[in-house]
Amino acid sequence: MPMKRWTLAKAVLALAMAVACASPPESGEKEAKGAPAVDTSRRVLAEEEPGGIVVDFKDGTTQAEFDAWESDWDVDLEFNSVEGEHTGVTIARGVGDVDAVLARIRQNPAVESAEPLRVYSVPPGEEAVFGLDSSLEEISEDGYLPNDPDYPKQWNLRMIHMPRAWKESRGKGVVVAVLDTGIAYEDHDDFKQVPDLKGAKFKKGYDFVNDDEHANDDHGHGTHVAGTIAQVTNNGQGVAGVAFEATLMPVKVLNHFGSGTSADIAEAIRFAADNGAHVINMSLGGGGYSKVMADAVEYARKKGVTVVAAAGNAGRSRVEFPAAYPGAVAVAAVGPGGTRAPYSSYGKELDIAAPGGDKRQGEAGGVLQNTIDPKEPSRSIYAAYQGTSMATPHVAAVAALLYAEGASGPDEVEKALFAGAKRVGERAWTEEYGHGLLDAEASLKALGGGATRWPSLWWALALLALVLLTIRGRERPGYLNLLFRPSFLVPLVLATVGVFFARSWFGGASGVAGDVVDAAYLPIPDWQRIIFGRGRLASPLFYSSLIPLLLSFVAIKFRELRPAIGGLALGFAGFLSYAAWAKAPALAWMPFSFLAVPWLVVHAFVCLIIARAMLRKESAI
């Protein structure tokens, strides 16, 4: 009995229905924090600056406008910084009746939020051990092993499997903004760059405490946090960092006492999001809710930025703000034994746990990085700290590794982080550990190996079967005959998974050779990240049928290329189809974000038409 022949249109209709109706599997039982889940009753926990208020105006509100309203409000508002004209954040101090003034201000339709000025700080209890000279026993582990002499003391990097993760990604091209006490990143006046950050990449930041462009550290906390993220690695000096090829953006929001205002922090979040940050690290807190800051976190997330924050060091079942805001990744701390540190806060908003140190297990139980002496900021030291502040940059840095590997935004980053986390106990999520203990290697596999790499190949192979069903018997090549033909299979693999073993075999290459390895490792559509840079938005030129279409014209003259172009077109079809099904990535130049999925589906359809033409014509020769 002859097989009933499918038309290509029917096949594509089935594909479109699958994309529309299906959704990728979730990684855990706990849903991401949603907007309605904020408990504002905890605002009394935050310190308020006496007589201080912060008012966030709608974008575009000018100083002349709010100056005209001030007499009715009985207040003198000023932009919080020179960035205020863009962010709309203003402050006033010395206000008499704060509640009455805020009530009047909130009635103005140009005001997004108005509230008391709150004070946040470095979480208490983060002790340092100076001159650390002990080390944990070095653990032999396959992978990239840096030559930094004190790397053996960094139990925290081995705990999250960095040696193997470094063979896959090192954060190249990703910007991580560190909102903290500043970073010892330059020689400026009395400030000196710490030696183990010489050679690191920096992007221009800002000092919101002193309102200038030199976000230097006069405390030590911010430099330590930055070191965990991107300490210069394999330089024969000091210690290593998690994402040592990432770029740091120093943003000072905390003064030399380790405290800062909600106005500065909120404005800094918007600044980082507007100036190219992919990840924002906030190792700070205070426990109190601020709508101005919550709006800033939401703003950053909508711009595709992953916001990571410390859960707090109170050791209680209550995640502090800003970690508790919807849109932020809340991080708890564990010690060298992998159990929650006694100081670490936890609770229903917690997302993940990471190494933060536990000095009860000895001096070597802290997290060791290069920073400054708080008593003498120009002096470099190596110090072991403990706290959720130390756990947070581990997660921020792994987020940078994920962006470098093609994660399209915070949703995809979080999905990979949570899917890769090592469960603690039987449940997928707990209040003490969130989705589990951070695992850099597993998260990269969840992104590249399980979420966006091999499924593209499986889709391509399934689409090949659909295409063959639309070709008449005498013109249809055999399924296995095609798969075992190198001229067809190699282009298909390159378009869906790339040379997936390139970094494992040639991971030590640098310079031009390193760029070649990076390109070969990626599927062909993702070469746009090498050409255009690793941004949050993918280029629709590469995430389209353009390349197979152009090459199909070449096949008109050179018929021997048709199997290769057929394989390439089918590979693109598989890649684009899976990207559409997974609702990723966001595409540049689209007037509306929802157009990305139709774009991918239409171009997958065009690729199928090209593949069918190449295979049918080739078989008829």
Coordinates of C-alpha atoms in Angstrom, one line a residue:
M1 CA 0.0 0.0 0.0
P2 CA 1.6 3.3 -1.0
M3 CA 2.4 5.8 1.7
K4 CA 0.2 8.9 1.8
R5 CA 2.3 11.8 0.9
W6 CA 2.4 14.9 3.2
T7 CA 2.6 18.3 1.7
L8 CA 5.3 20.6 3.0
A9 CA 2.5 23.1 4.0
K10 CA 1.0 20.4 6.3
A11 CA 4.3 19.7 7.8
V12 CA 5.0 23.3 8.5
L13 CA 1.5 23.7 9.9
A14 CA 2.2 20.9 12.4
L15 CA 5.5 22.6 13.3
A16 CA 3.7 25.9 13.9
M17 CA 1.1 24.2 16.1
A18 CA 3.8 22.6 18.1
V19 CA 5.6 25.9 18.7
A20 CA 2.4 27.7 19.6
C21 CA 1.1 25.0 22.0
A22 CA 4.3 23.7 23.6
S23 CA 6.5 25.3 26.2
P24 CA 10.0 24.2 27.3
P25 CA 10.2 22.2 30.5
E26 CA 10.6 24.0 33.8
S27 CA 13.6 23.3 36.0
G28 CA 11.9 23.2 39.4
E29 CA 8.8 23.3 41.4
K30 CA 9.1 26.9 42.6
E31 CA 7.9 29.6 40.2
A32 CA 10.0 32.7 39.7
K33 CA 9.1 35.5 42.0
G34 CA 6.1 37.4 40.7
A35 CA 5.2 41.0 41.0
P36 CA 2.3 40.5 43.5
A37 CA 4.5 38.5 46.0
V38 CA 6.1 41.5 47.7
D39 CA 5.5 41.8 51.4
T40 CA 5.7 45.6 52.0
S41 CA 5.0 45.2 55.7
R42 CA 8.7 44.7 56.4
R43 CA 9.6 48.3 55.5
V44 CA 9.9 49.1 59.2
L45 CA 13.1 47.1 59.3
A46 CA 15.0 49.6 57.1
E47 CA 16.7 52.6 58.6
E48 CA 15.4 55.9 57.4
E49 CA 17.4 59.0 57.1
P50 CA 15.7 61.6 59.4
G51 CA 14.0 64.2 57.3
G52 CA 15.0 62.6 54.1
I53 CA 12.7 61.7 51.2
V54 CA 13.1 60.4 47.7
V55 CA 10.8 61.1 44.8
D56 CA 10.9 59.3 41.5
F57 CA 9.3 61.3 38.7
K58 CA 8.2 59.9 35.4
D59 CA 10.8 60.0 32.7
G60 CA 10.9 63.4 31.0
T61 CA 9.9 65.5 34.0
T62 CA 12.2 68.5 34.1
Q63 CA 13.6 70.4 37.1
A64 CA 11.7 73.5 36.1
E65 CA 8.5 71.5 36.4
F66 CA 9.0 70.1 39.9
D67 CA 10.5 73.5 41.0
A68 CA 7.1 75.0 40.2
W69 CA 5.4 72.4 42.4
E70 CA 7.7 72.7 45.4
S71 CA 5.9 75.7 47.0
D72 CA 2.7 73.7 47.3
W73 CA 4.6 70.7 48.7
D74 CA 6.7 72.8 51.1
V75 CA 9.9 71.0 50.1
D76 CA 13.1 71.7 48.2
L77 CA 13.9 68.8 45.7
E78 CA 17.1 68.3 43.8
F79 CA 18.1 65.6 41.3
N80 CA 20.0 62.9 43.2
S81 CA 22.9 63.1 40.9
V82 CA 23.9 64.4 37.4
E83 CA 22.1 61.2 36.1
G84 CA 18.9 62.5 37.6
E85 CA 17.7 64.1 34.4
H86 CA 17.6 60.6 32.8
T87 CA 16.4 58.6 35.8
G88 CA 14.0 61.1 37.4
V89 CA 15.2 60.4 40.9
T90 CA 15.2 63.4 43.3
I91 CA 15.8 63.8 47.0
A92 CA 15.2 66.3 49.7
R93 CA 16.6 66.6 53.2
G94 CA 15.6 68.4 56.3
V95 CA 11.9 67.8 55.7
G96 CA 9.7 68.6 58.7
D97 CA 6.6 66.5 58.5
V98 CA 7.7 63.7 56.2
D99 CA 4.3 61.9 56.0
A100 CA 2.4 65.1 55.2
V101 CA 4.8 66.2 52.5
L102 CA 4.8 62.7 50.9
A103 CA 1.0 62.6 50.9
R104 CA 0.9 65.9 49.0
I105 CA 3.6 64.8 46.5
R106 CA 1.9 61.5 45.8
Q107 CA -1.2 63.3 44.4
N108 CA 0.8 64.6 41.5
P109 CA 0.4 62.5 38.3
A110 CA 4.0 63.0 37.3
V111 CA 5.2 61.2 40.4
E112 CA 5.8 57.4 40.1
S113 CA 6.7 57.0 43.8
A114 CA 7.6 59.0 46.8
E115 CA 8.8 57.6 50.1
P116 CA 11.2 58.2 53.0
L117 CA 14.9 58.0 52.1
R118 CA 16.2 54.7 53.3
V119 CA 19.7 53.5 54.2
Y120 CA 21.2 50.2 53.0
S121 CA 24.6 48.8 53.8
V122 CA 27.1 46.0 53.6
P123 CA 25.3 43.2 55.4
P124 CA 26.6 43.0 59.1
G125 CA 28.7 40.2 60.3
E126 CA 31.0 39.9 57.3
E127 CA 34.3 39.4 59.0
A128 CA 37.7 39.4 57.4
V129 CA 40.8 37.4 58.1
F130 CA 44.0 39.2 57.0
G131 CA 47.2 37.5 56.1
L132 CA 45.6 34.1 55.6
D133 CA 48.4 31.6 55.4
S134 CA 46.5 28.3 55.7
S135 CA 44.9 26.3 52.9
L136 CA 42.5 23.5 52.4
E137 CA 43.9 20.4 50.9
E138 CA 44.2 20.8 47.1
I139 CA 41.7 18.7 45.2
S140 CA 42.8 17.2 41.9
E141 CA 40.1 18.0 39.3
D142 CA 40.1 17.7 35.6
G143 CA 39.8 21.0 33.7
Y144 CA 41.5 24.3 33.4
L145 CA 43.8 24.8 36.4
P146 CA 45.2 28.3 36.8
N147 CA 48.7 29.0 38.0
D148 CA 47.7 31.6 40.6
P149 CA 49.7 30.5 43.7
D150 CA 46.8 30.9 46.2
Y151 CA 44.3 29.1 44.0
P152 CA 44.5 25.9 46.1
K153 CA 43.0 28.0 49.0
Q154 CA 39.9 28.8 46.9
W155 CA 37.7 25.9 48.0
N156 CA 34.8 27.9 46.8
L157 CA 35.8 27.7 43.1
R158 CA 36.2 24.0 43.2
M159 CA 32.9 23.6 45.0
I160 CA 31.0 25.1 42.0
H161 CA 33.2 23.1 39.5
M162 CA 35.0 26.1 38.0
P163 CA 37.9 24.1 36.5
R164 CA 35.6 22.2 34.1
A165 CA 33.3 25.3 33.6
W166 CA 36.3 27.4 32.5
K167 CA 36.8 25.0 29.6
E168 CA 33.4 26.1 28.3
S169 CA 33.2 29.8 29.2
R170 CA 35.1 32.6 30.9
G171 CA 32.7 35.4 30.5
K172 CA 34.3 37.1 27.6
G173 CA 32.4 40.2 26.3
V174 CA 30.0 40.3 29.3
V175 CA 29.7 43.4 31.5
V176 CA 29.0 42.9 35.2
A177 CA 28.2 46.1 37.2
V178 CA 29.3 45.9 40.8
L179 CA 27.1 48.2 42.9
D180 CA 29.1 48.5 46.1
T181 CA 31.7 50.5 47.9
G182 CA 33.6 50.9 44.6
I183 CA 36.5 49.0 43.2
A184 CA 40.3 49.6 43.5
Y185 CA 40.5 49.6 39.7
E186 CA 42.7 52.7 38.9
D187 CA 45.5 54.8 40.2
H188 CA 43.8 58.1 40.9
D189 CA 44.8 60.6 43.6
D190 CA 45.5 58.6 46.7
F191 CA 43.7 55.5 45.3
K192 CA 45.7 52.6 43.9
Q193 CA 44.7 49.7 41.7
V194 CA 45.2 46.4 43.5
P195 CA 47.8 44.2 41.8
D196 CA 45.5 41.2 41.1
L197 CA 43.2 43.4 39.1
K198 CA 45.9 44.7 36.8
G199 CA 45.0 43.6 33.3
A200 CA 41.3 43.2 34.1
K201 CA 38.8 44.8 31.8
F202 CA 36.7 47.8 33.1
K203 CA 33.8 49.7 31.7
K204 CA 33.2 53.3 32.7
G205 CA 31.1 53.5 35.9
Y206 CA 30.0 56.2 38.3
D207 CA 30.4 57.2 41.9
F208 CA 26.9 58.1 43.2
V209 CA 28.2 58.8 46.7
N210 CA 30.5 61.7 45.6
D211 CA 28.9 62.4 42.2
D212 CA 31.9 61.9 40.1
E213 CA 33.2 59.4 37.5
H214 CA 35.9 57.8 39.8
A215 CA 34.1 54.9 41.6
N216 CA 37.1 54.1 43.8
D217 CA 36.9 51.9 46.8
D218 CA 37.6 53.4 50.3
H219 CA 36.2 50.4 52.2
G220 CA 37.4 47.1 50.7
H221 CA 34.1 45.3 50.4
G222 CA 33.5 46.2 46.7
T223 CA 37.0 45.3 45.6
H224 CA 36.7 41.9 47.3
V225 CA 33.3 41.2 45.6
A226 CA 34.7 42.3 42.2
G227 CA 37.7 39.9 42.7
T228 CA 35.3 37.0 43.1
I229 CA 33.7 37.9 39.8
A230 CA 36.7 38.8 37.6
Q231 CA 40.1 38.6 39.5
V232 CA 42.8 38.4 36.9
T233 CA 43.5 34.6 36.6
N234 CA 46.4 32.5 35.4
N235 CA 48.8 35.4 35.9
G236 CA 51.1 33.7 38.4
Q237 CA 49.9 35.9 41.1
G238 CA 47.4 35.8 44.0
V239 CA 44.1 34.2 43.4
A240 CA 41.5 33.4 40.6
G241 CA 38.1 34.8 39.7
V242 CA 35.0 33.1 38.3
A243 CA 34.4 35.0 35.1
F244 CA 37.9 36.4 34.6
E245 CA 37.4 37.4 31.0
A246 CA 34.3 39.5 31.9
T247 CA 34.3 43.3 32.1
L248 CA 33.7 45.0 35.4
M249 CA 31.7 48.2 35.7
P250 CA 32.5 49.9 39.1
V251 CA 29.4 51.7 40.5
K252 CA 29.9 53.2 43.9
V253 CA 26.7 53.4 46.0
L254 CA 28.1 52.8 49.5
N255 CA 30.4 55.2 51.4
H256 CA 33.5 54.4 53.4
F257 CA 31.3 53.3 56.3
G258 CA 29.6 50.7 54.0
S259 CA 26.2 52.4 53.8
G260 CA 24.2 54.2 51.1
T261 CA 20.8 55.5 50.3
S262 CA 17.9 54.0 48.4
A263 CA 18.1 56.9 46.0
D264 CA 21.7 56.3 45.0
I265 CA 21.1 52.5 44.7
A266 CA 18.0 52.9 42.6
E267 CA 19.6 55.4 40.3
A268 CA 22.7 53.2 40.0
I269 CA 20.6 50.2 38.9
R270 CA 19.1 52.3 36.1
F271 CA 22.5 53.7 35.2
A272 CA 24.0 50.2 34.9
A273 CA 21.1 49.0 32.8
D274 CA 21.3 52.0 30.5
N275 CA 25.1 51.7 30.0
G276 CA 25.6 48.1 28.8
A277 CA 25.6 46.0 31.9
H278 CA 24.4 42.4 31.4
V279 CA 24.5 41.5 35.1
I280 CA 24.2 43.7 38.2
N281 CA 25.7 42.5 41.5
M282 CA 24.4 43.9 44.8
S283 CA 26.1 42.6 47.8
L284 CA 24.1 44.9 50.1
G285 CA 20.8 45.1 52.0
G286 CA 18.9 46.5 54.8
G287 CA 15.6 44.6 55.0
G288 CA 13.3 47.4 54.1
Y289 CA 11.0 47.7 51.0
S290 CA 11.6 50.7 48.7
K291 CA 9.2 51.1 45.7
V292 CA 11.8 53.4 44.1
M293 CA 14.3 50.6 44.2
A294 CA 11.8 47.9 43.3
D295 CA 10.9 49.9 40.2
A296 CA 14.6 50.2 39.3
V297 CA 15.0 46.4 39.5
E298 CA 12.0 45.9 37.3
Y299 CA 13.4 48.5 34.8
A300 CA 16.7 46.7 34.6
R301 CA 15.1 43.3 34.1
K302 CA 12.9 44.6 31.3
K303 CA 16.1 45.8 29.6
G304 CA 17.4 42.3 29.7
V305 CA 19.7 42.6 32.8
T306 CA 20.1 39.9 35.4
V307 CA 20.0 41.4 38.9
V308 CA 21.7 39.3 41.7
A309 CA 21.5 40.3 45.4
A310 CA 22.5 39.0 48.8
A311 CA 19.8 37.4 50.9
G312 CA 21.3 39.0 54.1
N313 CA 23.3 38.0 57.1
A314 CA 20.6 38.0 59.8
G315 CA 20.4 34.2 59.9
R316 CA 16.6 34.3 60.0
S317 CA 13.8 33.1 57.7
R318 CA 13.4 36.4 56.0
V319 CA 15.1 37.4 52.7
E320 CA 16.2 41.1 52.8
F321 CA 15.7 43.7 50.2
P322 CA 16.8 44.2 47.4
A323 CA 17.2 40.4 47.1
A324 CA 13.5 40.0 47.9
Y325 CA 12.2 42.1 45.0
P326 CA 10.5 40.4 42.1
G327 CA 13.1 40.3 39.3
A328 CA 16.2 39.8 41.6
V329 CA 18.0 36.6 42.1
A330 CA 18.3 36.1 45.9
V331 CA 21.4 34.3 47.1
A332 CA 22.1 32.5 50.4
A333 CA 25.5 31.4 51.6
V334 CA 27.0 28.0 52.4
G335 CA 30.3 27.1 54.0
P336 CA 33.0 24.7 52.8
G337 CA 30.9 21.7 53.9
G338 CA 28.1 22.7 51.5
T339 CA 25.5 23.4 54.3
R340 CA 23.9 26.8 54.9
A341 CA 26.1 29.1 56.9
P342 CA 24.6 30.0 60.3
Y343 CA 24.6 33.8 59.4
S344 CA 22.8 33.3 56.1
S345 CA 19.2 34.5 55.8
Y346 CA 16.7 32.4 53.9
G347 CA 13.0 32.3 53.1
K348 CA 10.3 32.1 50.5
E349 CA 12.0 34.5 48.1
L350 CA 15.3 32.6 48.1
D351 CA 16.5 31.4 44.7
I352 CA 19.9 29.7 45.0
A353 CA 22.8 29.2 47.4
A354 CA 26.5 29.7 46.7
P355 CA 29.8 29.6 48.6
G356 CA 30.0 32.4 51.1
G357 CA 32.3 31.0 53.8
D358 CA 32.0 29.8 57.3
K359 CA 34.8 30.7 59.7
R360 CA 33.7 28.2 62.3
Q361 CA 35.5 25.7 60.1
G362 CA 38.8 27.6 60.5
E363 CA 40.5 30.5 58.9
A364 CA 40.6 28.7 55.6
G365 CA 36.8 28.6 55.6
G366 CA 36.5 32.2 54.3
V367 CA 36.4 33.4 50.7
L368 CA 39.9 34.7 49.7
Q369 CA 40.3 37.6 47.2
N370 CA 42.6 40.6 46.7
T371 CA 41.3 43.8 48.2
I372 CA 42.4 46.9 50.0
D373 CA 43.1 47.6 53.7
P374 CA 40.1 49.5 55.0
K375 CA 42.4 51.5 57.3
E376 CA 44.8 52.4 54.4
P377 CA 42.9 52.3 51.0
S378 CA 46.2 52.5 49.0
R379 CA 47.5 49.3 50.5
S380 CA 46.7 46.0 48.8
I381 CA 46.0 42.9 50.9
Y382 CA 44.6 39.4 50.4
A383 CA 41.7 38.8 52.8
A384 CA 39.2 36.0 53.5
Y385 CA 35.7 37.3 54.0
Q386 CA 32.5 35.5 54.9
G387 CA 28.9 36.5 54.2
T388 CA 26.1 36.4 51.7
S389 CA 28.0 39.3 50.0
M390 CA 30.6 36.8 49.1
A391 CA 28.1 34.2 47.8
T392 CA 26.3 36.7 45.6
P393 CA 29.2 37.5 43.2
H394 CA 29.7 33.7 42.5
V395 CA 26.1 33.7 41.1
A396 CA 26.6 37.0 39.2
A397 CA 29.8 35.7 37.7
V398 CA 28.2 32.4 36.6
A399 CA 25.4 34.5 35.0
A400 CA 28.2 36.2 33.0
L401 CA 29.5 32.8 31.9
L402 CA 25.9 32.0 30.7
Y403 CA 25.6 35.3 28.8
A404 CA 28.9 34.7 27.1
E405 CA 27.5 31.3 26.0
G406 CA 24.5 32.9 24.4
A407 CA 21.9 33.2 27.1
S408 CA 19.4 35.8 25.7
G409 CA 18.3 37.4 29.0
P410 CA 17.5 37.0 32.6
D411 CA 14.8 34.3 32.1
E412 CA 17.2 32.1 30.2
V413 CA 20.0 32.8 32.7
E414 CA 17.9 32.0 35.7
K415 CA 16.5 28.8 34.1
A416 CA 20.0 27.5 33.5
L417 CA 21.2 28.6 37.0
F418 CA 18.3 26.8 38.7
A419 CA 18.4 23.7 36.4
G420 CA 22.1 23.3 37.0
A421 CA 22.0 23.9 40.8
K422 CA 22.7 20.8 42.9
R423 CA 19.7 19.9 45.0
V424 CA 20.0 19.7 48.7
G425 CA 17.6 17.0 49.9
E426 CA 14.8 15.5 47.9
R427 CA 12.8 18.6 47.0
A428 CA 13.4 20.8 43.9
W429 CA 13.2 23.9 46.0
T430 CA 13.7 24.7 49.7
E431 CA 13.6 27.9 51.8
E432 CA 17.2 27.3 53.0
Y433 CA 18.8 26.6 49.6
G434 CA 16.4 27.8 47.0
H435 CA 16.8 25.6 43.9
G436 CA 20.0 24.2 45.3
L437 CA 23.8 24.9 45.4
L438 CA 25.3 26.8 42.5
D439 CA 27.1 24.6 40.0
A440 CA 28.8 26.5 37.1
E441 CA 29.5 23.4 35.0
A442 CA 26.0 22.0 35.3
S443 CA 24.4 25.4 34.5
L444 CA 26.5 25.8 31.4
K445 CA 25.4 22.3 30.3
A446 CA 21.8 23.2 31.1
L447 CA 22.1 26.1 28.7
G448 CA 24.4 24.8 26.0
G449 CA 24.0 21.1 26.3
G450 CA 20.5 20.6 27.4
A451 CA 18.7 23.9 26.5
T452 CA 19.9 25.3 23.3
R453 CA 22.5 23.0 21.7
W454 CA 21.5 19.3 21.2
P455 CA 17.7 19.9 20.9
S456 CA 18.4 22.0 17.8
L457 CA 20.0 18.9 16.2
W458 CA 17.0 16.7 17.3
W459 CA 14.7 19.2 15.7
A460 CA 16.7 19.2 12.5
L461 CA 16.6 15.4 12.3
A462 CA 12.8 15.3 12.9
L463 CA 12.3 18.0 10.2
L464 CA 14.4 16.0 7.8
A465 CA 11.9 13.2 8.1
L466 CA 9.1 15.6 7.5
V467 CA 10.8 17.0 4.4
L468 CA 11.4 13.6 2.9
L469 CA 7.7 12.7 3.4
T470 CA 6.9 15.6 1.1
I471 CA 9.1 14.3 -1.8
R472 CA 7.8 11.7 -4.2
G473 CA 9.3 8.3 -3.9
R474 CA 11.5 8.3 -7.0
E475 CA 13.0 11.7 -6.1
R476 CA 13.4 11.0 -2.4
P477 CA 16.8 10.1 -1.1
G478 CA 17.1 7.6 1.7
Y479 CA 17.1 9.0 5.3
L480 CA 20.1 7.0 6.4
N481 CA 21.9 7.6 3.1
L482 CA 21.8 11.3 3.8
L483 CA 22.8 11.0 7.4
F484 CA 25.9 9.0 6.5
R485 CA 26.9 11.4 3.7
P486 CA 29.5 13.8 5.2
S487 CA 28.7 16.5 2.7
F488 CA 25.2 16.6 4.1
L489 CA 25.8 15.8 7.8
V490 CA 28.7 18.1 8.5
P491 CA 26.9 21.3 7.5
L492 CA 23.8 20.2 9.4
V493 CA 25.9 19.6 12.6
L494 CA 27.7 22.9 12.2
A495 CA 24.4 24.8 12.0
T496 CA 22.9 23.1 15.0
V497 CA 25.6 22.3 17.6
G498 CA 28.8 23.6 16.1
V499 CA 32.2 21.9 16.8
F500 CA 31.0 21.1 20.3
F501 CA 34.3 19.6 21.4
A502 CA 36.4 22.6 20.2
R503 CA 36.9 24.2 23.7
S504 CA 37.5 20.8 25.4
W505 CA 40.4 20.1 22.9
F506 CA 41.7 23.6 22.2
G507 CA 40.4 25.6 25.3
G508 CA 43.8 27.0 26.1
A509 CA 44.1 28.9 22.8
S510 CA 44.3 32.7 23.0
G511 CA 44.3 35.7 20.6
V512 CA 43.2 35.0 17.1
A513 CA 43.4 31.3 17.6
G514 CA 41.1 31.7 20.7
D515 CA 38.6 33.6 18.6
V516 CA 38.6 30.9 15.9
V517 CA 38.0 28.2 18.6
D518 CA 35.1 30.4 20.0
A519 CA 33.5 30.7 16.6
A520 CA 33.9 27.0 15.8
Y521 CA 32.4 26.0 19.1
L522 CA 29.2 28.0 18.3
P523 CA 26.4 26.9 15.9
I524 CA 26.7 29.0 12.7
P525 CA 23.7 31.2 13.6
D526 CA 25.5 32.2 16.8
W527 CA 28.5 33.4 14.9
Q528 CA 26.8 36.7 15.1
R529 CA 28.0 36.9 18.7
I530 CA 31.6 36.9 17.4
I531 CA 30.9 39.4 14.6
F532 CA 28.5 41.8 16.3
G533 CA 29.6 41.2 20.0
R534 CA 27.8 39.3 22.7
G535 CA 24.8 41.5 23.4
R536 CA 21.4 40.6 24.9
L537 CA 19.7 40.7 21.5
A538 CA 20.5 38.4 18.6
S539 CA 21.0 39.6 15.1
P540 CA 18.0 38.8 12.9
L541 CA 20.4 38.5 9.9
F542 CA 21.9 35.3 11.3
Y543 CA 18.7 34.1 13.0
S544 CA 17.0 33.9 9.6
S545 CA 17.1 32.0 6.3
L546 CA 19.5 34.6 4.7
I547 CA 22.7 32.4 4.7
P548 CA 21.1 29.3 3.3
L549 CA 19.1 31.4 0.8
L550 CA 22.3 33.1 -0.5
L551 CA 24.1 29.9 -0.8
S552 CA 21.2 28.2 -2.7
F553 CA 21.9 30.6 -5.6
V554 CA 25.4 29.3 -5.8
A555 CA 24.0 25.8 -6.0
I556 CA 22.2 26.7 -9.3
K557 CA 25.6 26.6 -11.0
F558 CA 27.5 24.2 -8.8
R559 CA 25.1 21.3 -8.4
E560 CA 27.7 19.2 -6.4
L561 CA 27.1 21.7 -3.5
R562 CA 23.5 20.9 -3.1
P563 CA 23.8 18.1 -0.5
A564 CA 25.9 20.5 1.7
I565 CA 23.5 23.4 1.3
G566 CA 20.6 21.1 2.0
G567 CA 22.2 20.0 5.2
L568 CA 23.0 23.6 6.1
A569 CA 19.4 24.7 5.4
L570 CA 18.0 21.9 7.5
G571 CA 20.4 22.7 10.3
F572 CA 19.2 26.3 10.3
A573 CA 15.6 25.1 10.2
G574 CA 16.2 23.0 13.3
F575 CA 18.0 25.8 15.1
L576 CA 15.4 28.4 14.4
S577 CA 12.5 26.0 15.2
Y578 CA 13.9 25.1 18.6
A579 CA 14.7 28.8 19.3
A580 CA 11.0 29.6 18.5
W581 CA 9.7 26.8 20.7
A582 CA 11.9 27.8 23.6
K583 CA 10.7 31.5 23.2
A584 CA 14.3 32.6 22.8
P585 CA 16.2 34.7 21.9
A586 CA 15.1 38.3 21.8
L587 CA 15.9 39.8 18.4
A588 CA 17.4 43.2 17.6
W589 CA 15.6 45.7 15.5
M590 CA 12.1 44.3 16.2
P591 CA 9.5 47.0 16.9
F592 CA 7.7 44.5 19.2
S593 CA 9.3 41.6 21.1
F594 CA 6.4 39.2 20.3
L595 CA 7.4 39.4 16.6
A596 CA 10.5 37.3 17.4
V597 CA 8.7 33.9 17.4
P598 CA 6.8 34.5 14.1
W599 CA 10.1 35.7 12.5
L600 CA 11.8 32.5 13.6
V601 CA 8.9 30.3 12.4
V602 CA 8.7 31.9 9.0
H603 CA 12.4 31.7 8.4
A604 CA 12.4 28.1 9.5
F605 CA 9.7 27.4 6.9
V606 CA 11.9 29.1 4.2
C607 CA 14.9 27.0 5.3
L608 CA 12.7 23.8 4.9
I609 CA 11.7 24.9 1.4
I610 CA 15.4 25.4 0.5
A611 CA 16.4 22.0 2.0
R612 CA 13.6 20.3 0.1
A613 CA 14.7 21.9 -3.2
M614 CA 18.3 20.9 -2.6
L615 CA 17.6 17.3 -1.7
R616 CA 15.0 16.6 -4.3
K617 CA 17.0 18.1 -7.2
E618 CA 20.1 16.4 -6.1
S619 CA 18.4 13.0 -6.0
A620 CA 17.0 13.4 -9.5
I621 CA 20.4 13.7 -11.1

